[in-house]
Amino acid sequence: MDQKFDWDRRILEKYAVSAPRYTSYPTANLFSEDFTEEDYSEACAKLNHRISPISVYVHIPFCQRACFYCGCNRTITRSKKKIQEYLEGLYREIARRSDSFSHRRVLQLHWGGGTPNYLDNSQMTELMHELATHFELDGSESRDFSIEIDPRSVEEQSIALIRGLGFNRISLGIQDFDPEVQRAINRVQPYEFIRELMQEINRFDFSSVNFDLIYGLPHQNLERMKKTLDQVVRLKPDRIACYNYAHMPDRFPAQRAIASTALPGVEQKLSICELIGKTLTENGYQHIGLDHFALNDDELCRAAETGNLQRNFQGYSRTLAEDLVGIGASAISEVGDCYAQNQKDLNSYLDVSRNAGLPIIKGIRLSKDDRIRKKIIQSICCKLRLDMEEIETEFGISFRRMFSQQLESLKPLERDGLVRWNNSVLEVSYAGRFVLRNICMLFDQYLQSKAPQSFSKVV
Ligand code: SF4
């Protein structure tokens, strides 16, 4: 894989616009309330013949305190009763969802949040037990069972328990090690504390450890980020997701505690982004695409090289399952040609689960046009290439005719060295990895009518 760090800052500045993250296509803001539980059940019924493995996502929305940058669907609470009520709602949903999938192995499992490890050790055990009762959880080494961890909520013995429950991948929310940045985002977790936690994690032989970092946070600058990256590299996580902070205080009230004057400007953010790419690639990481890096010997790199990478709501992962079952408030399922999202509001979620239904609030059934564009966007994000002939063969279309306008729009990106043509295959250059979202946008039918300002900035 060509990992030469050859970007031109002036060129990338041009592409620092708002764009979707393309964890799905069509993007979740286009899901409609016309899509109902019946539509979801119909989509599941059509898959009865499938025996391939599935992926399950479980959403735990609780956190102990609010990180100011947060845009997740989460509830700050210390109420044990509230958490227990939610778990009981989850158990009812697990039992109902599993009806359509009990004959298929779960090869991928992800607990996200919120803070999954805000559950105490007995609650985590009970939840995994419920999942194992209703689904066939894979026990082989090829499974991907991952959990997001807030280091500040790790209890004694939690790591041993998490491994014992069958998780073989663990992801830590780090964001930044600088004390002033940590104070400004209300997330204080010193480097020494994380170093000791990593020692504990390393005792349990997880297949991979992921760090989430964020750039563009208040008080970040080049010098501070350099120090954070040095510390990160010393701890050597297998994977690093480095997200761009999207400051949207009108949408996410917690962000109002962040003074916009403390945020780095576009110039500074670009320098930080450049530093991240340079430091990580010089220290044995490959840039998988968008905001993800992985050590050269990590399975994610091998999956990228063999074209077996997928991108969904949890970011990049190996392609192991065809359908995704989302469980819990706000969780999204991807079943057959449909996306279906659950109620976000906890009370509404629980009300539905107390009755006999599934808590689906909205979704979308993909048209043929959607499926073609989804395939194109997945290919750009995951394979860093787009083979026109492959799309033509799969969908029986003339790519040049259907996307003549897009082929024209790609020319400036080609001139800027972000993509190049190799016969009928479009290849993304190394610099192009930072602007994959811009390339995908060209193929997004819905952006023609939608103002992209409602999405975060690319850089
Ligand atoms: S960033 Fe994570 S831990 Fe912090 S409030 Fe959001 S979901 Fe909770």
Short mmCIF file of C-alpha atoms and ligand atoms in Angstrom, two decimals:
data_model
loop_
_atom_site.label_atom_id
_atom_site.label_comp_id
_atom_site.label_asym_id
_atom_site.label_seq_id
_atom_site.Cartn_x
_atom_site.Cartn_y
_atom_site.Cartn_z
CA MET A 1 0.00 0.00 0.00
CA ASP A 2 1.42 3.40 -1.00
CA GLN A 3 1.78 5.36 2.24
CA LYS A 4 3.97 8.21 1.00
CA PHE A 5 3.04 11.35 2.89
CA ASP A 6 2.75 13.69 -0.05
CA TRP A 7 -0.13 16.04 0.55
CA ASP A 8 -0.30 19.68 -0.38
CA ARG A 9 -1.91 21.74 2.36
CA ARG A 10 -3.18 24.43 -0.03
CA ILE A 11 -5.01 21.82 -2.05
CA LEU A 12 -6.58 20.19 0.98
CA GLU A 13 -7.76 23.56 2.28
CA LYS A 14 -10.03 23.71 -0.78
CA TYR A 15 -11.72 20.51 0.32
CA ALA A 16 -12.35 21.45 3.97
CA VAL A 17 -16.12 21.59 3.52
CA SER A 18 -19.04 19.99 5.37
CA ALA A 19 -19.74 16.41 4.33
CA PRO A 20 -21.46 13.26 5.62
CA ARG A 21 -19.29 10.60 7.30
CA TYR A 22 -20.88 7.93 5.09
CA THR A 23 -21.35 5.33 7.79
CA SER A 24 -24.42 4.50 5.71
CA TYR A 25 -25.86 5.40 2.32
CA PRO A 26 -28.38 6.95 2.24
CA THR A 27 -27.28 8.82 5.36
CA ALA A 28 -29.36 8.47 8.56
CA ASN A 29 -30.84 12.00 8.28
CA LEU A 30 -32.79 10.68 5.27
CA PHE A 31 -34.51 7.87 7.13
CA SER A 32 -38.27 8.31 7.07
CA GLU A 33 -40.97 7.71 9.66
CA ASP A 34 -43.04 6.14 6.88
CA PHE A 35 -40.82 3.10 7.37
CA THR A 36 -42.48 0.90 10.00
CA GLU A 37 -41.98 -2.26 11.99
CA GLU A 38 -43.95 -4.12 9.28
CA ASP A 39 -41.41 -3.02 6.66
CA TYR A 40 -38.59 -4.28 8.87
CA SER A 41 -40.34 -7.63 9.49
CA GLU A 42 -40.97 -8.02 5.77
CA ALA A 43 -37.27 -7.41 5.06
CA CYS A 44 -36.32 -10.03 7.70
CA ALA A 45 -38.79 -12.56 6.28
CA LYS A 46 -37.14 -12.25 2.85
CA LEU A 47 -33.83 -13.30 4.44
CA ASN A 48 -35.12 -16.52 5.99
CA HIS A 49 -33.06 -18.56 3.54
CA ARG A 50 -29.80 -16.82 4.50
CA ILE A 51 -27.48 -18.78 6.75
CA SER A 52 -24.46 -16.44 6.65
CA PRO A 53 -23.23 -14.93 9.96
CA ILE A 54 -24.70 -11.70 11.30
CA SER A 55 -23.42 -8.73 13.22
CA VAL A 56 -25.14 -7.44 16.39
CA TYR A 57 -24.79 -3.94 17.85
CA VAL A 58 -26.00 -3.16 21.38
CA HIS A 59 -26.38 0.45 22.52
CA ILE A 60 -25.82 1.35 26.18
CA PRO A 61 -26.72 5.04 26.40
CA PHE A 62 -25.60 5.88 29.96
CA CYS A 63 -22.63 7.93 31.12
CA GLN A 64 -21.56 9.20 34.50
CA ARG A 65 -20.74 12.73 33.36
CA ALA A 66 -20.94 14.76 30.16
CA CYS A 67 -17.90 15.23 27.93
CA PHE A 68 -18.45 18.65 26.41
CA TYR A 69 -17.56 17.67 22.83
CA CYS A 70 -20.00 14.76 22.78
CA GLY A 71 -22.53 14.35 19.95
CA CYS A 72 -23.62 10.81 20.89
CA ASN A 73 -27.06 9.68 21.96
CA ARG A 74 -26.41 9.35 25.70
CA THR A 75 -28.05 10.00 29.08
CA ILE A 76 -26.13 11.25 32.08
CA THR A 77 -27.42 9.43 35.15
CA ARG A 78 -26.42 7.88 38.44
CA SER A 79 -29.76 6.14 38.82
CA LYS A 80 -29.29 2.38 39.11
CA LYS A 81 -33.06 1.98 38.74
CA LYS A 82 -33.05 3.73 35.36
CA ILE A 83 -30.22 1.55 34.10
CA GLN A 84 -31.95 -1.63 35.30
CA GLU A 85 -35.22 -0.62 33.61
CA TYR A 86 -33.34 -0.03 30.38
CA LEU A 87 -31.61 -3.41 30.60
CA GLU A 88 -34.99 -5.09 31.01
CA GLY A 89 -36.18 -3.26 27.86
CA LEU A 90 -33.05 -4.49 26.07
CA TYR A 91 -33.75 -8.08 27.12
CA ARG A 92 -37.27 -7.87 25.70
CA GLU A 93 -35.90 -6.48 22.45
CA ILE A 94 -33.16 -9.13 22.26
CA ALA A 95 -35.78 -11.88 22.60
CA ARG A 96 -37.98 -10.37 19.85
CA ARG A 97 -35.19 -9.49 17.42
CA SER A 98 -33.57 -12.89 17.69
CA ASP A 99 -36.68 -14.63 16.29
CA SER A 100 -35.60 -13.82 12.72
CA PHE A 101 -31.90 -14.57 13.26
CA SER A 102 -31.64 -17.47 15.70
CA HIS A 103 -30.40 -19.79 12.91
CA ARG A 104 -27.46 -17.50 12.06
CA ARG A 105 -24.19 -17.23 13.98
CA VAL A 106 -23.18 -13.87 15.45
CA LEU A 107 -19.64 -13.38 14.18
CA GLN A 108 -19.47 -9.67 15.01
CA LEU A 109 -20.73 -8.12 18.22
CA HIS A 110 -20.23 -4.54 19.31
CA TRP A 111 -21.33 -2.79 22.50
CA GLY A 112 -21.29 0.96 22.05
CA GLY A 113 -22.64 4.00 23.78
CA GLY A 114 -22.74 6.03 25.86
CA THR A 115 -20.50 3.98 28.09
CA PRO A 116 -21.00 0.20 27.95
CA ASN A 117 -18.71 -0.27 30.95
CA TYR A 118 -20.88 2.07 33.00
CA LEU A 119 -22.82 -1.16 33.57
CA ASP A 120 -21.40 -2.89 36.63
CA ASN A 121 -19.77 -6.29 36.34
CA SER A 122 -22.93 -8.24 37.16
CA GLN A 123 -25.02 -6.22 34.67
CA MET A 124 -22.46 -6.82 31.89
CA THR A 125 -22.52 -10.55 32.69
CA GLU A 126 -26.32 -10.64 32.65
CA LEU A 127 -26.52 -8.78 29.33
CA MET A 128 -24.06 -11.15 27.65
CA HIS A 129 -25.96 -14.08 29.10
CA GLU A 130 -29.22 -12.77 27.55
CA LEU A 131 -27.52 -12.36 24.18
CA ALA A 132 -26.10 -15.89 24.37
CA THR A 133 -29.51 -17.29 25.31
CA HIS A 134 -31.23 -15.88 22.23
CA PHE A 135 -28.47 -15.67 19.61
CA GLU A 136 -25.81 -18.17 18.60
CA LEU A 137 -22.65 -16.32 19.61
CA ASP A 138 -19.55 -17.49 17.76
CA GLY A 139 -16.88 -18.95 20.03
CA SER A 140 -14.06 -19.20 17.47
CA GLU A 141 -10.98 -17.02 17.24
CA SER A 142 -12.27 -15.53 13.98
CA ARG A 143 -15.02 -13.59 15.76
CA ASP A 144 -14.91 -9.83 16.27
CA PHE A 145 -16.48 -9.04 19.66
CA SER A 146 -15.69 -5.48 20.65
CA ILE A 147 -16.62 -3.07 23.41
CA GLU A 148 -16.15 0.69 23.85
CA ILE A 149 -14.62 1.61 27.19
CA ASP A 150 -14.52 4.84 29.14
CA PRO A 151 -11.27 4.40 31.10
CA ARG A 152 -12.68 6.43 33.99
CA SER A 153 -15.48 3.90 34.55
CA VAL A 154 -13.29 0.78 34.63
CA GLU A 155 -13.92 -1.12 37.86
CA GLU A 156 -11.54 -3.51 39.53
CA GLN A 157 -11.59 -6.83 37.63
CA SER A 158 -13.59 -5.24 34.75
CA ILE A 159 -10.95 -5.97 32.12
CA ALA A 160 -10.64 -9.61 33.17
CA LEU A 161 -14.42 -9.90 33.13
CA ILE A 162 -14.76 -8.25 29.70
CA ARG A 163 -12.25 -10.72 28.25
CA GLY A 164 -13.94 -13.60 30.08
CA LEU A 165 -17.30 -12.62 28.59
CA GLY A 166 -15.84 -13.23 25.15
CA PHE A 167 -14.79 -9.77 23.96
CA ASN A 168 -11.56 -9.98 21.99
CA ARG A 169 -11.40 -6.31 20.92
CA ILE A 170 -11.48 -3.27 23.12
CA SER A 171 -11.70 0.41 22.29
CA LEU A 172 -10.69 3.23 24.63
CA GLY A 173 -11.92 6.81 24.40
CA ILE A 174 -8.67 8.79 24.78
CA GLN A 175 -9.27 12.01 22.76
CA ASP A 176 -6.14 13.91 23.93
CA PHE A 177 -3.60 13.54 26.75
CA ASP A 178 -3.00 17.25 27.31
CA PRO A 179 -4.28 18.29 30.79
CA GLU A 180 -5.62 21.66 29.62
CA VAL A 181 -7.46 20.12 26.68
CA GLN A 182 -8.85 17.42 28.99
CA ARG A 183 -10.15 20.02 31.43
CA ALA A 184 -11.74 22.05 28.63
CA ILE A 185 -13.68 19.00 27.41
CA ASN A 186 -14.54 17.78 30.93
CA ARG A 187 -12.74 14.50 30.48
CA VAL A 188 -9.75 14.24 32.79
CA GLN A 189 -7.84 10.95 32.47
CA PRO A 190 -4.07 11.44 32.84
CA TYR A 191 -1.55 9.61 30.69
CA GLU A 192 -0.17 7.64 33.66
CA PHE A 193 -3.64 6.34 34.43
CA ILE A 194 -4.11 5.15 30.84
CA ARG A 195 -0.60 3.63 30.80
CA GLU A 196 -1.49 1.50 33.82
CA LEU A 197 -4.82 0.53 32.26
CA MET A 198 -2.99 -0.55 29.10
CA GLN A 199 -0.69 -2.75 31.21
CA GLU A 200 -3.80 -4.42 32.63
CA ILE A 201 -5.38 -4.80 29.15
CA ASN A 202 -2.17 -6.27 27.72
CA ARG A 203 -2.28 -9.04 30.33
CA PHE A 204 -5.45 -10.41 28.74
CA ASP A 205 -4.35 -10.92 25.16
CA PHE A 206 -7.02 -8.97 23.28
CA SER A 207 -6.78 -9.34 19.48
CA SER A 208 -6.76 -5.57 19.17
CA VAL A 209 -6.87 -2.41 21.25
CA ASN A 210 -8.23 0.74 19.64
CA PHE A 211 -7.72 4.35 20.76
CA ASP A 212 -10.18 7.05 19.76
CA LEU A 213 -8.53 10.45 19.41
CA ILE A 214 -10.11 13.77 18.44
CA TYR A 215 -8.46 16.73 16.73
CA GLY A 216 -9.86 20.23 16.63
CA LEU A 217 -10.58 20.29 20.39
CA PRO A 218 -10.27 23.48 22.47
CA HIS A 219 -6.68 24.56 23.29
CA GLN A 220 -5.17 21.97 20.99
CA ASN A 221 -2.12 23.11 19.06
CA LEU A 222 0.72 21.47 17.20
CA GLU A 223 3.01 21.22 20.19
CA ARG A 224 0.37 19.66 22.42
CA MET A 225 -0.76 17.23 19.75
CA LYS A 226 2.83 16.20 19.14
CA LYS A 227 3.18 15.29 22.80
CA THR A 228 -0.13 13.40 22.79
CA LEU A 229 0.89 11.46 19.68
CA ASP A 230 4.29 10.58 21.22
CA GLN A 231 2.44 9.19 24.23
CA VAL A 232 -0.06 7.32 22.06
CA VAL A 233 2.69 5.75 19.98
CA ARG A 234 4.50 4.68 23.15
CA LEU A 235 1.39 2.79 24.28
CA LYS A 236 1.13 1.21 20.81
CA PRO A 237 -2.59 0.53 20.35
CA ASP A 238 -3.24 -1.70 17.32
CA ARG A 239 -5.78 0.71 15.88
CA ILE A 240 -6.35 4.44 16.10
CA ALA A 241 -9.43 6.33 15.03
CA CYS A 242 -8.71 10.02 14.80
CA TYR A 243 -11.91 12.02 14.50
CA ASN A 244 -12.35 15.61 13.52
CA TYR A 245 -14.26 17.50 16.24
CA ALA A 246 -17.49 18.91 14.79
CA HIS A 247 -18.48 22.02 16.78
CA MET A 248 -22.27 22.21 16.38
CA PRO A 249 -23.56 23.70 19.66
CA ASP A 250 -27.02 24.30 18.18
CA ARG A 251 -27.42 20.56 17.67
CA PHE A 252 -25.48 19.30 20.71
CA PRO A 253 -26.17 21.42 23.82
CA ALA A 254 -23.18 20.02 25.80
CA GLN A 255 -20.90 21.73 23.26
CA ARG A 256 -22.11 25.15 24.44
CA ALA A 257 -19.62 24.75 27.31
CA ILE A 258 -16.81 24.96 24.74
CA ALA A 259 -15.80 28.52 23.82
CA SER A 260 -15.46 28.72 20.06
CA THR A 261 -12.55 31.15 20.60
CA ALA A 262 -10.56 28.30 22.19
CA LEU A 263 -10.86 26.11 19.09
CA PRO A 264 -7.97 25.84 16.64
CA GLY A 265 -8.57 27.58 13.30
CA VAL A 266 -8.68 25.82 9.91
CA GLU A 267 -4.96 26.43 9.27
CA GLN A 268 -3.99 25.01 12.63
CA LYS A 269 -6.35 22.05 12.23
CA LEU A 270 -4.81 21.21 8.88
CA SER A 271 -1.34 21.30 10.46
CA ILE A 272 -2.54 19.03 13.27
CA CYS A 273 -4.15 16.66 10.76
CA GLU A 274 -0.91 16.60 8.78
CA LEU A 275 1.07 15.89 11.95
CA ILE A 276 -1.23 13.00 12.87
CA GLY A 277 -0.89 11.36 9.43
CA LYS A 278 2.88 11.86 9.38
CA THR A 279 3.55 10.69 12.95
CA LEU A 280 1.39 7.61 12.73
CA THR A 281 2.62 6.45 9.33
CA GLU A 282 6.23 6.97 10.47
CA ASN A 283 5.53 4.80 13.49
CA GLY A 284 4.29 1.68 11.76
CA TYR A 285 0.63 2.55 11.19
CA GLN A 286 -1.16 2.38 7.86
CA HIS A 287 -3.79 4.93 6.98
CA ILE A 288 -6.77 2.66 6.27
CA GLY A 289 -8.93 5.52 5.06
CA LEU A 290 -10.86 8.53 6.37
CA ASP A 291 -9.98 8.77 10.07
CA HIS A 292 -8.65 5.24 10.74
CA PHE A 293 -5.11 3.95 11.18
CA ALA A 294 -3.90 0.44 12.06
CA LEU A 295 -0.55 -1.20 12.76
CA ASN A 296 0.91 -2.94 9.71
CA ASP A 297 0.35 -6.43 11.16
CA ASP A 298 -3.24 -5.73 12.30
CA GLU A 299 -6.07 -7.67 10.69
CA LEU A 300 -7.67 -4.41 9.57
CA CYS A 301 -4.66 -3.74 7.30
CA ARG A 302 -4.84 -7.24 5.87
CA ALA A 303 -8.58 -6.77 5.27
CA ALA A 304 -7.86 -3.47 3.51
CA GLU A 305 -5.27 -5.10 1.29
CA THR A 306 -7.56 -7.98 0.32
CA GLY A 307 -10.64 -5.82 -0.23
CA ASN A 308 -12.43 -7.20 2.84
CA LEU A 309 -13.03 -3.98 4.70
CA GLN A 310 -16.48 -2.58 5.46
CA ARG A 311 -17.69 0.69 6.88
CA ASN A 312 -20.78 1.02 9.03
CA PHE A 313 -22.03 2.93 12.05
CA GLN A 314 -19.13 1.62 14.15
CA GLY A 315 -16.51 2.78 11.64
CA TYR A 316 -14.27 0.35 9.74
CA SER A 317 -14.20 -3.38 10.40
CA ARG A 318 -13.50 -6.60 8.58
CA THR A 319 -16.33 -7.83 6.35
CA LEU A 320 -17.57 -10.81 8.32
CA ALA A 321 -21.36 -10.48 8.25
CA GLU A 322 -24.03 -9.63 5.72
CA ASP A 323 -26.71 -8.21 8.02
CA LEU A 324 -26.53 -6.01 11.10
CA VAL A 325 -29.05 -6.19 13.95
CA GLY A 326 -29.09 -3.02 16.08
CA ILE A 327 -30.48 -3.32 19.62
CA GLY A 328 -31.17 -0.50 22.09
CA ALA A 329 -32.22 3.13 21.92
CA SER A 330 -31.17 4.83 18.65
CA ALA A 331 -29.51 1.65 17.31
CA ILE A 332 -29.64 1.15 13.55
CA SER A 333 -30.16 -2.21 11.83
CA GLU A 334 -29.07 -2.93 8.28
CA VAL A 335 -31.07 -5.89 7.07
CA GLY A 336 -31.27 -6.90 3.41
CA ASP A 337 -31.87 -3.66 1.51
CA CYS A 338 -33.25 -1.73 4.48
CA TYR A 339 -31.98 0.45 7.28
CA ALA A 340 -34.20 0.66 10.39
CA GLN A 341 -33.51 2.92 13.36
CA ASN A 342 -34.84 2.53 16.91
CA GLN A 343 -36.46 5.23 19.07
CA LYS A 344 -33.81 7.60 20.46
CA ASP A 345 -35.83 8.75 23.43
CA LEU A 346 -35.40 6.33 26.36
CA ASN A 347 -38.99 6.57 27.62
CA SER A 348 -40.45 6.01 24.15
CA TYR A 349 -38.03 3.12 23.64
CA LEU A 350 -39.18 1.49 26.90
CA ASP A 351 -42.88 2.15 26.22
CA VAL A 352 -42.71 0.23 22.94
CA SER A 353 -40.69 -2.58 24.44
CA ARG A 354 -43.29 -2.99 27.27
CA ASN A 355 -45.90 -3.58 24.59
CA ALA A 356 -45.33 -6.37 22.12
CA GLY A 357 -43.52 -4.39 19.39
CA LEU A 358 -40.08 -3.50 18.16
CA PRO A 359 -39.01 0.09 18.93
CA ILE A 360 -38.47 1.07 15.28
CA ILE A 361 -39.13 4.76 14.62
CA LYS A 362 -37.80 5.27 11.10
CA GLY A 363 -35.85 3.72 8.27
CA ILE A 364 -35.47 3.42 4.55
CA ARG A 365 -35.84 0.77 1.88
CA LEU A 366 -33.07 1.19 -0.69
CA SER A 367 -34.01 1.66 -4.35
CA LYS A 368 -31.81 0.23 -7.10
CA ASP A 369 -30.27 3.69 -7.50
CA ASP A 370 -29.46 3.77 -3.77
CA ARG A 371 -27.87 0.32 -3.93
CA ILE A 372 -25.64 1.31 -6.85
CA ARG A 373 -24.49 4.48 -5.11
CA LYS A 374 -24.04 2.66 -1.79
CA LYS A 375 -21.75 0.16 -3.50
CA ILE A 376 -19.75 2.97 -5.11
CA ILE A 377 -19.38 4.86 -1.82
CA GLN A 378 -18.41 1.69 0.09
CA SER A 379 -15.82 0.92 -2.58
CA ILE A 380 -14.29 4.40 -2.39
CA CYS A 381 -14.19 4.36 1.44
CA CYS A 382 -13.07 0.77 1.95
CA LYS A 383 -11.11 -0.22 -1.17
CA LEU A 384 -9.82 3.26 -2.05
CA ARG A 385 -10.75 2.48 -5.62
CA LEU A 386 -13.76 2.29 -7.87
CA ASP A 387 -13.94 -0.22 -10.68
CA MET A 388 -16.49 1.03 -13.24
CA GLU A 389 -16.70 -2.37 -14.95
CA GLU A 390 -17.38 -4.15 -11.68
CA ILE A 391 -20.37 -1.85 -11.03
CA GLU A 392 -21.59 -2.28 -14.60
CA THR A 393 -21.46 -6.08 -14.33
CA GLU A 394 -23.15 -6.21 -10.94
CA PHE A 395 -25.99 -3.80 -11.72
CA GLY A 396 -26.35 -4.10 -15.51
CA ILE A 397 -25.86 -0.38 -16.15
CA SER A 398 -23.63 1.80 -18.29
CA PHE A 399 -21.47 3.59 -15.70
CA ARG A 400 -20.31 6.27 -18.13
CA ARG A 401 -23.87 7.11 -19.07
CA MET A 402 -25.34 7.06 -15.58
CA PHE A 403 -22.48 8.99 -14.00
CA SER A 404 -21.28 11.21 -16.85
CA GLN A 405 -21.69 14.32 -14.69
CA GLN A 406 -19.69 12.76 -11.85
CA LEU A 407 -16.90 11.76 -14.20
CA GLU A 408 -16.64 15.43 -15.20
CA SER A 409 -16.69 16.52 -11.54
CA LEU A 410 -13.81 14.16 -10.75
CA LYS A 411 -11.48 16.00 -13.13
CA PRO A 412 -10.47 18.79 -10.69
CA LEU A 413 -9.73 16.16 -8.03
CA GLU A 414 -7.58 14.34 -10.56
CA ARG A 415 -5.72 17.58 -11.35
CA ASP A 416 -5.17 18.07 -7.60
CA GLY A 417 -3.61 14.60 -7.32
CA LEU A 418 -6.34 13.16 -5.11
CA VAL A 419 -7.48 10.48 -7.56
CA ARG A 420 -6.10 8.96 -10.76
CA TRP A 421 -7.49 6.69 -13.47
CA ASN A 422 -5.95 3.33 -14.21
CA ASN A 423 -7.97 2.29 -17.29
CA SER A 424 -11.51 1.87 -15.96
CA VAL A 425 -10.46 1.92 -12.30
CA LEU A 426 -10.44 5.10 -10.24
CA GLU A 427 -7.69 4.97 -7.59
CA VAL A 428 -7.48 7.22 -4.55
CA SER A 429 -3.99 8.67 -3.90
CA TYR A 430 -2.52 8.92 -0.41
CA ALA A 431 -3.57 12.57 -0.05
CA GLY A 432 -7.00 11.55 -1.34
CA ARG A 433 -7.53 9.41 1.79
CA PHE A 434 -8.04 12.60 3.78
CA VAL A 435 -10.85 13.74 1.50
CA LEU A 436 -12.69 10.49 0.78
CA ARG A 437 -15.89 12.15 1.94
CA ASN A 438 -15.56 14.76 -0.83
CA ILE A 439 -15.13 12.03 -3.44
CA CYS A 440 -18.17 10.15 -2.09
CA MET A 441 -20.25 13.34 -2.11
CA LEU A 442 -20.05 13.45 -5.89
CA PHE A 443 -22.03 10.20 -6.02
CA ASP A 444 -24.55 11.17 -3.33
CA GLN A 445 -27.84 11.71 -5.10
CA TYR A 446 -29.50 13.35 -2.09
CA LEU A 447 -26.91 16.09 -1.65
CA GLN A 448 -28.20 17.74 -4.80
CA SER A 449 -31.23 18.89 -2.81
CA LYS A 450 -29.78 18.97 0.73
CA ALA A 451 -27.60 21.71 2.20
CA PRO A 452 -24.39 19.98 3.32
CA GLN A 453 -23.96 22.46 6.21
CA SER A 454 -25.80 20.02 8.50
CA PHE A 455 -22.76 17.70 8.36
CA SER A 456 -19.35 18.02 9.98
CA LYS A 457 -16.30 19.41 8.19
CA VAL A 458 -14.04 17.02 6.27
CA VAL A 459 -10.87 18.48 7.87
S1 SF4 B 1 -18.03 11.06 24.85
FE1 SF4 B 1 -18.59 9.02 25.48
S2 SF4 B 1 -18.30 9.06 27.71
FE2 SF4 B 1 -18.34 11.18 27.07
S3 SF4 B 1 -20.50 11.82 27.30
FE3 SF4 B 1 -20.24 11.13 25.18
S4 SF4 B 1 -20.81 8.99 25.16
FE4 SF4 B 1 -20.45 9.59 27.30
#
